[in-house]
């Protein structure tokens, strides 16, 4: 019995010694990893810059992982953030600096451990070199937990490398997998909506739609307004020569809603019009090709664009419905004049022709 007491005492002392040793070690850490992503830099940057995309490539994602994400209205660019919870584990990430197509700086906090996260994007012959650096400081509990799991460096490195590999695979499939179908003539119905109008340069249109569309959805949820359909964008002005586009992000409503003065959101009526409808299934980077195919269909089939009408994109499935870009669905509506109905010759009643024989004359029709 005395031997068992000694053994237990030795084990207890060993545990205390290890704990004291680990707790007194430096909590600072710094890890850097790079990976070649076989996709153009601007596409990689835009994908990483939006936190809603992280569910498709993060190392924590698995079928057996019950992790839950919470997203605010702003999920991309400086000031964007999101948080997560997995059983007793919690964390959040916030972007505080962005340099377009170059770098992103973030602040991370998970279970009390704080860290700075830096992304650097560089062009290479094979695509984009993404370099990620994480540096921070562990609290005592994290030091002890990570010590028995191989150390903080091992844990972070494994997660970083897996995430970068997943990012490469995700972009290789999700961005490049798409389809375009010209549906033909269609009719946009009347109704009401709330809208927010934005002006920007041509190159920033897609980015700004991704920013303001979630804001409109958030506005409806915040004010508990029912949505009467899918969100859409109306192009009010598209001036390539002067490099300016004015568009309105809209959400259909069941009835006309009046918003208090001074708000960026205003009430509007949806005017019905005849259009050529085209459906893109896939990432928004293929919208330009979809618009081109729609216009080719218009020219090939003898339609004429109605420039007084409203050009629009309707977002049937977005990142809020399904995370995979290859499954997003967008409809393009180009206003056209209806074709005139073909004229049908009028016919007079058929009358028999008089003859001097007993034979019946052939019937003739006079136009």
mmCIF file of C-alpha atoms in Angstrom:
data_model
loop_
_atom_site.group_PDB
_atom_site.id
_atom_site.type_symbol
_atom_site.label_atom_id
_atom_site.label_comp_id
_atom_site.label_asym_id
_atom_site.label_seq_id
_atom_site.Cartn_x
_atom_site.Cartn_y
_atom_site.Cartn_z
ATOM 1 C CA UNK A 1 0.000 0.000 0.000
ATOM 2 C CA UNK A 2 2.903 2.328 0.858
ATOM 3 C CA UNK A 3 4.390 1.732 -2.601
ATOM 4 C CA UNK A 4 1.135 2.780 -4.252
ATOM 5 C CA UNK A 5 1.126 5.984 -2.222
ATOM 6 C CA UNK A 6 4.668 6.756 -3.362
ATOM 7 C CA UNK A 7 3.768 6.054 -6.989
ATOM 8 C CA UNK A 8 0.695 8.290 -6.750
ATOM 9 C CA UNK A 9 2.788 11.042 -5.105
ATOM 10 C CA UNK A 10 5.424 10.801 -7.831
ATOM 11 C CA UNK A 11 2.778 11.014 -10.557
ATOM 12 C CA UNK A 12 1.189 14.009 -8.856
ATOM 13 C CA UNK A 13 4.542 15.756 -8.556
ATOM 14 C CA UNK A 14 5.305 14.964 -12.182
ATOM 15 C CA UNK A 15 1.991 16.478 -13.311
ATOM 16 C CA UNK A 16 2.578 19.566 -11.202
ATOM 17 C CA UNK A 17 6.097 19.877 -12.552
ATOM 18 C CA UNK A 18 4.967 19.596 -16.159
ATOM 19 C CA UNK A 19 2.177 22.092 -15.574
ATOM 20 C CA UNK A 20 4.541 24.594 -13.961
ATOM 21 C CA UNK A 21 7.087 24.056 -16.732
ATOM 22 C CA UNK A 22 4.537 24.602 -19.488
ATOM 23 C CA UNK A 23 2.910 27.575 -17.753
ATOM 24 C CA UNK A 24 6.247 29.374 -17.374
ATOM 25 C CA UNK A 25 7.208 28.950 -21.031
ATOM 26 C CA UNK A 26 6.822 31.849 -23.426
ATOM 27 C CA UNK A 27 3.324 32.092 -24.846
ATOM 28 C CA UNK A 28 4.373 33.959 -27.980
ATOM 29 C CA UNK A 29 4.162 32.132 -31.293
ATOM 30 C CA UNK A 30 4.676 32.960 -34.966
ATOM 31 C CA UNK A 31 3.957 30.643 -37.883
ATOM 32 C CA UNK A 32 4.240 31.336 -41.632
ATOM 33 C CA UNK A 33 3.167 29.126 -44.527
ATOM 34 C CA UNK A 34 2.818 29.652 -48.313
ATOM 35 C CA UNK A 35 0.909 27.790 -51.003
ATOM 36 C CA UNK A 36 0.441 28.126 -54.767
ATOM 37 C CA UNK A 37 -3.240 28.502 -55.669
ATOM 38 C CA UNK A 38 -3.864 27.710 -59.335
ATOM 39 C CA UNK A 39 -6.313 30.585 -59.846
ATOM 40 C CA UNK A 40 -5.801 34.271 -60.829
ATOM 41 C CA UNK A 41 -4.878 36.602 -57.980
ATOM 42 C CA UNK A 42 -7.959 38.831 -58.104
ATOM 43 C CA UNK A 43 -10.258 35.805 -57.834
ATOM 44 C CA UNK A 44 -8.316 34.336 -54.892
ATOM 45 C CA UNK A 45 -8.223 37.681 -53.097
ATOM 46 C CA UNK A 46 -11.967 38.299 -53.508
ATOM 47 C CA UNK A 47 -12.760 34.798 -52.271
ATOM 48 C CA UNK A 48 -10.631 35.035 -49.122
ATOM 49 C CA UNK A 49 -11.770 38.608 -48.449
ATOM 50 C CA UNK A 50 -15.377 37.451 -47.827
ATOM 51 C CA UNK A 51 -15.767 35.517 -44.564
ATOM 52 C CA UNK A 52 -18.863 33.730 -45.855
ATOM 53 C CA UNK A 53 -16.582 31.783 -48.219
ATOM 54 C CA UNK A 54 -14.433 30.429 -45.394
ATOM 55 C CA UNK A 55 -16.874 27.624 -44.698
ATOM 56 C CA UNK A 56 -15.896 26.030 -48.018
ATOM 57 C CA UNK A 57 -12.145 25.771 -47.334
ATOM 58 C CA UNK A 58 -11.486 26.157 -43.589
ATOM 59 C CA UNK A 59 -9.610 23.266 -41.990
ATOM 60 C CA UNK A 60 -12.279 23.011 -39.294
ATOM 61 C CA UNK A 61 -15.005 22.049 -41.777
ATOM 62 C CA UNK A 62 -16.141 18.416 -41.744
ATOM 63 C CA UNK A 63 -19.426 16.521 -41.808
ATOM 64 C CA UNK A 64 -18.997 15.530 -38.156
ATOM 65 C CA UNK A 65 -18.121 19.014 -36.935
ATOM 66 C CA UNK A 66 -21.191 20.812 -35.474
ATOM 67 C CA UNK A 67 -19.579 24.250 -35.743
ATOM 68 C CA UNK A 68 -21.980 27.198 -36.005
ATOM 69 C CA UNK A 69 -21.162 30.508 -37.685
ATOM 70 C CA UNK A 70 -22.665 33.931 -37.046
ATOM 71 C CA UNK A 71 -22.409 36.633 -39.717
ATOM 72 C CA UNK A 72 -23.217 40.356 -39.412
ATOM 73 C CA UNK A 73 -24.263 42.542 -42.354
ATOM 74 C CA UNK A 74 -20.617 43.231 -43.317
ATOM 75 C CA UNK A 75 -18.494 40.162 -44.083
ATOM 76 C CA UNK A 76 -15.908 41.519 -46.534
ATOM 77 C CA UNK A 77 -13.360 44.347 -46.505
ATOM 78 C CA UNK A 78 -12.082 46.431 -43.608
ATOM 79 C CA UNK A 79 -14.465 46.238 -40.659
ATOM 80 C CA UNK A 80 -15.830 42.810 -41.640
ATOM 81 C CA UNK A 81 -16.117 40.112 -38.991
ATOM 82 C CA UNK A 82 -17.684 36.799 -38.060
ATOM 83 C CA UNK A 83 -17.776 34.476 -35.059
ATOM 84 C CA UNK A 84 -18.127 30.754 -34.460
ATOM 85 C CA UNK A 85 -18.998 28.271 -31.744
ATOM 86 C CA UNK A 86 -18.241 24.564 -31.516
ATOM 87 C CA UNK A 87 -19.491 23.055 -28.270
ATOM 88 C CA UNK A 88 -17.417 24.892 -25.626
ATOM 89 C CA UNK A 89 -14.997 26.392 -28.180
ATOM 90 C CA UNK A 90 -15.694 29.955 -29.313
ATOM 91 C CA UNK A 91 -13.887 32.456 -31.468
ATOM 92 C CA UNK A 92 -14.172 35.466 -33.713
ATOM 93 C CA UNK A 93 -12.218 37.066 -36.535
ATOM 94 C CA UNK A 94 -12.162 40.709 -37.630
ATOM 95 C CA UNK A 95 -10.572 42.404 -40.642
ATOM 96 C CA UNK A 96 -8.913 45.733 -39.856
ATOM 97 C CA UNK A 97 -6.852 46.358 -43.016
ATOM 98 C CA UNK A 98 -7.269 45.515 -46.717
ATOM 99 C CA UNK A 99 -5.114 46.414 -49.706
ATOM 100 C CA UNK A 100 -6.948 45.447 -52.891
ATOM 101 C CA UNK A 101 -5.542 42.305 -54.546
ATOM 102 C CA UNK A 102 -2.472 42.478 -52.302
ATOM 103 C CA UNK A 103 -2.961 41.840 -48.581
ATOM 104 C CA UNK A 104 -5.422 41.383 -45.708
ATOM 105 C CA UNK A 105 -4.783 41.887 -41.975
ATOM 106 C CA UNK A 106 -7.046 40.388 -39.308
ATOM 107 C CA UNK A 107 -7.420 39.984 -35.546
ATOM 108 C CA UNK A 108 -8.328 36.528 -34.233
ATOM 109 C CA UNK A 109 -9.508 35.406 -30.809
ATOM 110 C CA UNK A 110 -10.294 31.798 -29.968
ATOM 111 C CA UNK A 111 -10.831 30.550 -26.424
ATOM 112 C CA UNK A 112 -8.875 33.491 -25.008
ATOM 113 C CA UNK A 113 -5.875 33.202 -27.343
ATOM 114 C CA UNK A 114 -5.395 36.331 -29.438
ATOM 115 C CA UNK A 115 -3.452 36.512 -32.693
ATOM 116 C CA UNK A 116 -2.765 38.665 -35.742
ATOM 117 C CA UNK A 117 -3.379 37.010 -39.100
ATOM 118 C CA UNK A 118 -1.784 38.324 -42.289
ATOM 119 C CA UNK A 119 -2.523 37.262 -45.881
ATOM 120 C CA UNK A 120 -0.230 38.222 -48.761
ATOM 121 C CA UNK A 121 -1.195 37.557 -52.415
ATOM 122 C CA UNK A 122 1.441 37.491 -55.176
ATOM 123 C CA UNK A 123 1.280 36.648 -58.883
ATOM 124 C CA UNK A 124 3.149 33.527 -60.037
ATOM 125 C CA UNK A 125 3.424 31.658 -63.326
ATOM 126 C CA UNK A 126 1.088 28.963 -62.006
ATOM 127 C CA UNK A 127 -1.475 31.291 -60.456
ATOM 128 C CA UNK A 128 -1.270 32.973 -57.042
ATOM 129 C CA UNK A 129 1.159 32.541 -54.170
ATOM 130 C CA UNK A 130 -0.736 32.939 -50.894
ATOM 131 C CA UNK A 131 1.392 33.508 -47.798
ATOM 132 C CA UNK A 132 -0.288 33.336 -44.385
ATOM 133 C CA UNK A 133 1.377 34.434 -41.157
ATOM 134 C CA UNK A 134 -0.170 33.969 -37.704
ATOM 135 C CA UNK A 135 1.445 35.439 -34.626
ATOM 136 C CA UNK A 136 0.019 35.815 -31.164
ATOM 137 C CA UNK A 137 0.139 34.983 -27.499
ATOM 138 C CA UNK A 138 -1.391 32.023 -25.637
ATOM 139 C CA UNK A 139 -2.996 32.121 -22.238
ATOM 140 C CA UNK A 140 -1.988 29.542 -19.574
ATOM 141 C CA UNK A 141 -4.829 27.128 -20.302
ATOM 142 C CA UNK A 142 -4.054 27.120 -24.031
ATOM 143 C CA UNK A 143 -0.373 26.465 -23.294
ATOM 144 C CA UNK A 144 -1.248 23.379 -21.268
ATOM 145 C CA UNK A 145 -3.811 22.068 -23.764
ATOM 146 C CA UNK A 146 -1.556 22.512 -26.775
ATOM 147 C CA UNK A 147 1.440 20.973 -24.988
ATOM 148 C CA UNK A 148 -0.333 17.613 -24.821
ATOM 149 C CA UNK A 149 -1.511 17.977 -28.436
ATOM 150 C CA UNK A 150 1.885 18.415 -30.053
ATOM 151 C CA UNK A 151 2.400 22.123 -29.430
ATOM 152 C CA UNK A 152 0.790 25.269 -30.811
ATOM 153 C CA UNK A 153 3.059 25.348 -33.874
ATOM 154 C CA UNK A 154 2.094 21.823 -34.895
ATOM 155 C CA UNK A 155 -1.621 22.544 -34.457
ATOM 156 C CA UNK A 156 -1.551 25.836 -36.360
ATOM 157 C CA UNK A 157 0.676 24.536 -39.165
ATOM 158 C CA UNK A 158 -1.584 21.533 -39.776
ATOM 159 C CA UNK A 159 -4.636 23.788 -39.909
ATOM 160 C CA UNK A 160 -2.987 26.369 -42.179
ATOM 161 C CA UNK A 161 -1.730 23.822 -44.690
ATOM 162 C CA UNK A 162 -5.051 21.992 -44.829
ATOM 163 C CA UNK A 163 -6.954 25.260 -45.342
ATOM 164 C CA UNK A 164 -4.637 26.361 -48.157
ATOM 165 C CA UNK A 165 -4.943 22.984 -49.892
ATOM 166 C CA UNK A 166 -8.729 23.182 -49.556
ATOM 167 C CA UNK A 167 -8.711 26.720 -50.951
ATOM 168 C CA UNK A 168 -6.823 25.564 -54.045
ATOM 169 C CA UNK A 169 -9.204 22.635 -54.629
ATOM 170 C CA UNK A 170 -12.302 24.719 -53.952
ATOM 171 C CA UNK A 171 -11.380 27.478 -56.380
ATOM 172 C CA UNK A 172 -10.262 24.998 -59.036
ATOM 173 C CA UNK A 173 -13.724 23.423 -59.084
ATOM 174 C CA UNK A 174 -16.206 25.944 -57.725
ATOM 175 C CA UNK A 175 -15.161 28.963 -59.766
ATOM 176 C CA UNK A 176 -14.603 27.090 -63.024
ATOM 177 C CA UNK A 177 -17.778 24.990 -62.911
ATOM 178 C CA UNK A 178 -20.717 26.900 -64.415
ATOM 179 C CA UNK A 179 -23.427 26.832 -67.094
ATOM 180 C CA UNK A 180 -25.294 29.490 -69.089
ATOM 181 C CA UNK A 181 -28.751 29.018 -70.610
ATOM 182 C CA UNK A 182 -30.663 31.588 -72.662
ATOM 183 C CA UNK A 183 -34.283 30.924 -71.720
ATOM 184 C CA UNK A 184 -35.807 33.258 -74.320
ATOM 185 C CA UNK A 185 -38.642 35.774 -74.165
ATOM 186 C CA UNK A 186 -40.158 36.416 -70.737
ATOM 187 C CA UNK A 187 -42.257 38.942 -68.847
ATOM 188 C CA UNK A 188 -41.249 40.744 -65.653
ATOM 189 C CA UNK A 189 -44.280 41.399 -63.467
ATOM 190 C CA UNK A 190 -45.162 44.596 -61.625
ATOM 191 C CA UNK A 191 -44.917 45.098 -57.871
ATOM 192 C CA UNK A 192 -43.158 47.073 -55.166
ATOM 193 C CA UNK A 193 -39.708 46.990 -53.629
ATOM 194 C CA UNK A 194 -37.262 48.751 -51.357
ATOM 195 C CA UNK A 195 -33.984 49.772 -52.930
ATOM 196 C CA UNK A 196 -30.619 51.356 -52.248
ATOM 197 C CA UNK A 197 -28.849 53.111 -55.117
ATOM 198 C CA UNK A 198 -25.065 53.079 -55.553
ATOM 199 C CA UNK A 199 -22.652 54.610 -58.090
ATOM 200 C CA UNK A 200 -19.158 53.250 -58.708
ATOM 201 C CA UNK A 201 -16.543 52.459 -61.337
ATOM 202 C CA UNK A 202 -17.237 49.631 -63.770
ATOM 203 C CA UNK A 203 -14.586 47.323 -62.258
ATOM 204 C CA UNK A 204 -16.126 47.685 -58.781
ATOM 205 C CA UNK A 205 -19.701 46.743 -59.694
ATOM 206 C CA UNK A 206 -19.568 43.070 -58.651
ATOM 207 C CA UNK A 207 -17.704 43.871 -55.432
ATOM 208 C CA UNK A 208 -20.220 46.543 -54.442
ATOM 209 C CA UNK A 209 -23.180 44.289 -55.198
ATOM 210 C CA UNK A 210 -21.670 41.711 -52.826
ATOM 211 C CA UNK A 211 -21.379 44.440 -50.184
ATOM 212 C CA UNK A 212 -24.795 46.090 -50.501
ATOM 213 C CA UNK A 213 -26.908 42.994 -51.167
ATOM 214 C CA UNK A 214 -26.275 41.526 -47.657
ATOM 215 C CA UNK A 215 -26.961 44.973 -46.190
ATOM 216 C CA UNK A 216 -30.386 45.017 -47.840
ATOM 217 C CA UNK A 217 -31.166 41.524 -46.527
ATOM 218 C CA UNK A 218 -29.982 42.605 -43.071
ATOM 219 C CA UNK A 219 -32.233 45.693 -43.262
ATOM 220 C CA UNK A 220 -35.274 43.492 -43.880
ATOM 221 C CA UNK A 221 -34.401 41.114 -41.042
ATOM 222 C CA UNK A 222 -33.654 43.944 -38.621
ATOM 223 C CA UNK A 223 -37.005 45.614 -39.332
ATOM 224 C CA UNK A 224 -38.884 42.289 -39.570
ATOM 225 C CA UNK A 225 -40.106 43.025 -43.086
ATOM 226 C CA UNK A 226 -41.460 40.115 -45.166
ATOM 227 C CA UNK A 227 -39.698 39.506 -48.486
ATOM 228 C CA UNK A 228 -41.980 39.008 -51.482
ATOM 229 C CA UNK A 229 -39.339 37.450 -53.713
ATOM 230 C CA UNK A 230 -35.636 37.196 -54.420
ATOM 231 C CA UNK A 231 -33.271 40.196 -54.308
ATOM 232 C CA UNK A 232 -32.334 41.808 -57.604
ATOM 233 C CA UNK A 233 -30.277 44.632 -59.076
ATOM 234 C CA UNK A 234 -31.565 47.281 -61.485
ATOM 235 C CA UNK A 235 -28.952 49.007 -63.646
ATOM 236 C CA UNK A 236 -29.960 52.655 -63.825
ATOM 237 C CA UNK A 237 -26.894 53.797 -65.790
ATOM 238 C CA UNK A 238 -24.028 51.869 -67.351
ATOM 239 C CA UNK A 239 -21.620 54.399 -68.871
ATOM 240 C CA UNK A 240 -18.464 52.615 -70.012
ATOM 241 C CA UNK A 241 -17.057 55.737 -71.719
ATOM 242 C CA UNK A 242 -17.073 57.683 -68.447
ATOM 243 C CA UNK A 243 -16.351 54.603 -66.287
ATOM 244 C CA UNK A 244 -19.417 54.942 -64.077
ATOM 245 C CA UNK A 245 -22.251 52.598 -63.211
ATOM 246 C CA UNK A 246 -25.328 53.458 -61.176
ATOM 247 C CA UNK A 247 -27.346 50.519 -59.898
ATOM 248 C CA UNK A 248 -30.020 49.837 -57.291
ATOM 249 C CA UNK A 249 -30.004 46.836 -54.964
ATOM 250 C CA UNK A 250 -33.680 45.895 -54.542
ATOM 251 C CA UNK A 251 -35.837 43.596 -52.448
ATOM 252 C CA UNK A 252 -39.476 42.907 -53.463
ATOM 253 C CA UNK A 253 -42.197 43.715 -50.926
ATOM 254 C CA UNK A 254 -45.775 42.504 -50.651
ATOM 255 C CA UNK A 255 -47.082 46.064 -50.677
ATOM 256 C CA UNK A 256 -45.742 49.581 -50.937
ATOM 257 C CA UNK A 257 -43.650 50.480 -47.874
ATOM 258 C CA UNK A 258 -42.675 54.037 -47.036
ATOM 259 C CA UNK A 259 -39.318 54.589 -45.346
ATOM 260 C CA UNK A 260 -38.543 57.539 -43.094
ATOM 261 C CA UNK A 261 -36.774 60.458 -44.744
ATOM 262 C CA UNK A 262 -32.989 60.492 -44.574
ATOM 263 C CA UNK A 263 -32.648 56.737 -45.030
ATOM 264 C CA UNK A 264 -30.416 55.304 -47.754
ATOM 265 C CA UNK A 265 -33.225 52.835 -48.491
ATOM 266 C CA UNK A 266 -36.180 54.133 -50.521
ATOM 267 C CA UNK A 267 -39.486 52.765 -51.769
ATOM 268 C CA UNK A 268 -40.017 52.069 -55.478
ATOM 269 C CA UNK A 269 -42.458 50.491 -57.907
ATOM 270 C CA UNK A 270 -41.447 47.582 -60.126
ATOM 271 C CA UNK A 271 -42.462 48.390 -63.702
ATOM 272 C CA UNK A 272 -43.390 45.368 -65.846
ATOM 273 C CA UNK A 273 -41.511 44.827 -69.101
ATOM 274 C CA UNK A 274 -40.804 42.247 -71.786
ATOM 275 C CA UNK A 275 -37.293 40.811 -71.684
ATOM 276 C CA UNK A 276 -34.929 38.077 -72.785
ATOM 277 C CA UNK A 277 -34.162 35.928 -69.764
ATOM 278 C CA UNK A 278 -30.803 34.184 -69.334
ATOM 279 C CA UNK A 279 -29.819 31.935 -66.433
ATOM 280 C CA UNK A 280 -26.281 31.635 -65.061
ATOM 281 C CA UNK A 281 -25.588 28.763 -62.700
ATOM 282 C CA UNK A 282 -22.205 29.450 -61.134
ATOM 283 C CA UNK A 283 -19.946 32.167 -59.806
ATOM 284 C CA UNK A 284 -20.537 35.835 -60.639
ATOM 285 C CA UNK A 285 -17.225 36.024 -62.498
ATOM 286 C CA UNK A 286 -19.089 34.469 -65.469
ATOM 287 C CA UNK A 287 -21.780 37.155 -65.625
ATOM 288 C CA UNK A 288 -20.021 39.036 -68.414
ATOM 289 C CA UNK A 289 -20.090 35.917 -70.596
ATOM 290 C CA UNK A 290 -23.771 35.370 -69.738
ATOM 291 C CA UNK A 291 -24.651 38.934 -70.781
ATOM 292 C CA UNK A 292 -22.734 38.457 -74.046
ATOM 293 C CA UNK A 293 -24.622 35.230 -74.858
ATOM 294 C CA UNK A 294 -27.926 36.920 -74.101
ATOM 295 C CA UNK A 295 -27.162 39.780 -76.492
ATOM 296 C CA UNK A 296 -26.046 37.347 -79.187
ATOM 297 C CA UNK A 297 -29.390 35.544 -78.837
ATOM 298 C CA UNK A 298 -31.181 38.889 -79.216
ATOM 299 C CA UNK A 299 -29.278 39.686 -82.416
ATOM 300 C CA UNK A 300 -29.622 36.171 -83.880
ATOM 301 C CA UNK A 301 -33.372 36.053 -83.282
ATOM 302 C CA UNK A 302 -34.299 39.491 -84.570
ATOM 303 C CA UNK A 303 -35.149 41.175 -81.263
ATOM 304 C CA UNK A 304 -34.426 44.829 -80.497
ATOM 305 C CA UNK A 305 -33.235 45.987 -77.080
ATOM 306 C CA UNK A 306 -35.511 48.452 -75.326
ATOM 307 C CA UNK A 307 -32.994 50.920 -73.921
ATOM 308 C CA UNK A 308 -35.734 52.710 -71.998
ATOM 309 C CA UNK A 309 -36.354 49.543 -69.964
ATOM 310 C CA UNK A 310 -34.642 48.343 -66.805
ATOM 311 C CA UNK A 311 -31.748 45.906 -67.180
ATOM 312 C CA UNK A 312 -31.622 43.621 -64.175
ATOM 313 C CA UNK A 313 -30.066 40.617 -62.425
ATOM 314 C CA UNK A 314 -32.182 38.460 -60.099
ATOM 315 C CA UNK A 315 -30.297 36.398 -57.500
ATOM 316 C CA UNK A 316 -32.282 33.194 -57.089
ATOM 317 C CA UNK A 317 -29.552 31.379 -55.117
ATOM 318 C CA UNK A 318 -26.742 33.212 -53.360
ATOM 319 C CA UNK A 319 -24.062 32.475 -50.787
ATOM 320 C CA UNK A 320 -26.760 32.793 -48.113
ATOM 321 C CA UNK A 321 -28.622 29.846 -49.670
ATOM 322 C CA UNK A 322 -25.692 27.617 -50.623
ATOM 323 C CA UNK A 323 -21.981 28.147 -49.938
ATOM 324 C CA UNK A 324 -20.691 26.544 -53.149
ATOM 325 C CA UNK A 325 -20.369 29.174 -55.967
ATOM 326 C CA UNK A 326 -20.948 26.496 -58.628
ATOM 327 C CA UNK A 327 -24.558 26.244 -57.385
ATOM 328 C CA UNK A 328 -25.441 29.939 -57.292
ATOM 329 C CA UNK A 329 -28.241 30.868 -59.716
ATOM 330 C CA UNK A 330 -28.616 34.308 -61.313
ATOM 331 C CA UNK A 331 -31.140 35.442 -63.908
ATOM 332 C CA UNK A 332 -30.310 38.229 -66.369
ATOM 333 C CA UNK A 333 -33.202 40.239 -67.818
ATOM 334 C CA UNK A 334 -32.539 42.377 -70.896
ATOM 335 C CA UNK A 335 -35.570 44.500 -71.926
ATOM 336 C CA UNK A 336 -36.620 44.052 -75.566
ATOM 337 C CA UNK A 337 -39.477 45.139 -77.791
ATOM 338 C CA UNK A 338 -42.004 42.364 -78.429
ATOM 339 C CA UNK A 339 -41.992 41.136 -81.995
ATOM 340 C CA UNK A 340 -44.970 42.223 -84.080
ATOM 341 C CA UNK A 341 -47.455 39.422 -84.741
ATOM 342 C CA UNK A 342 -47.170 38.148 -88.355
ATOM 343 C CA UNK A 343 -49.953 39.447 -90.622
ATOM 344 C CA UNK A 344 -52.482 36.857 -91.865
ATOM 345 C CA UNK A 345 -54.117 37.438 -95.328
ATOM 346 C CA UNK A 346 -57.876 37.946 -95.159
ATOM 347 C CA UNK A 347 -60.024 35.542 -97.250
ATOM 348 C CA UNK A 348 -63.343 36.287 -98.896
ATOM 349 C CA UNK A 349 -66.108 33.686 -99.105
ATOM 350 C CA UNK A 350 -65.572 31.165 -101.887
ATOM 351 C CA UNK A 351 -68.119 31.416 -104.728
ATOM 352 C CA UNK A 352 -68.700 28.969 -107.592
ATOM 353 C CA UNK A 353 -67.794 30.072 -111.122
ATOM 354 C CA UNK A 354 -70.589 29.894 -113.741
ATOM 355 C CA UNK A 355 -70.019 27.381 -116.613
ATOM 356 C CA UNK A 356 -71.880 26.252 -119.730
ATOM 357 C CA UNK A 357 -71.183 22.593 -119.138
ATOM 358 C CA UNK A 358 -72.299 20.082 -116.591
ATOM 359 C CA UNK A 359 -68.809 19.961 -115.022
ATOM 360 C CA UNK A 360 -68.235 21.737 -111.694
ATOM 361 C CA UNK A 361 -65.719 24.571 -111.904
ATOM 362 C CA UNK A 362 -62.723 24.586 -109.547
ATOM 363 C CA UNK A 363 -63.261 26.689 -106.448
ATOM 364 C CA UNK A 364 -61.196 29.840 -106.324
ATOM 365 C CA UNK A 365 -60.509 32.212 -103.468
ATOM 366 C CA UNK A 366 -60.078 35.885 -104.004
ATOM 367 C CA UNK A 367 -57.735 37.682 -101.618
#
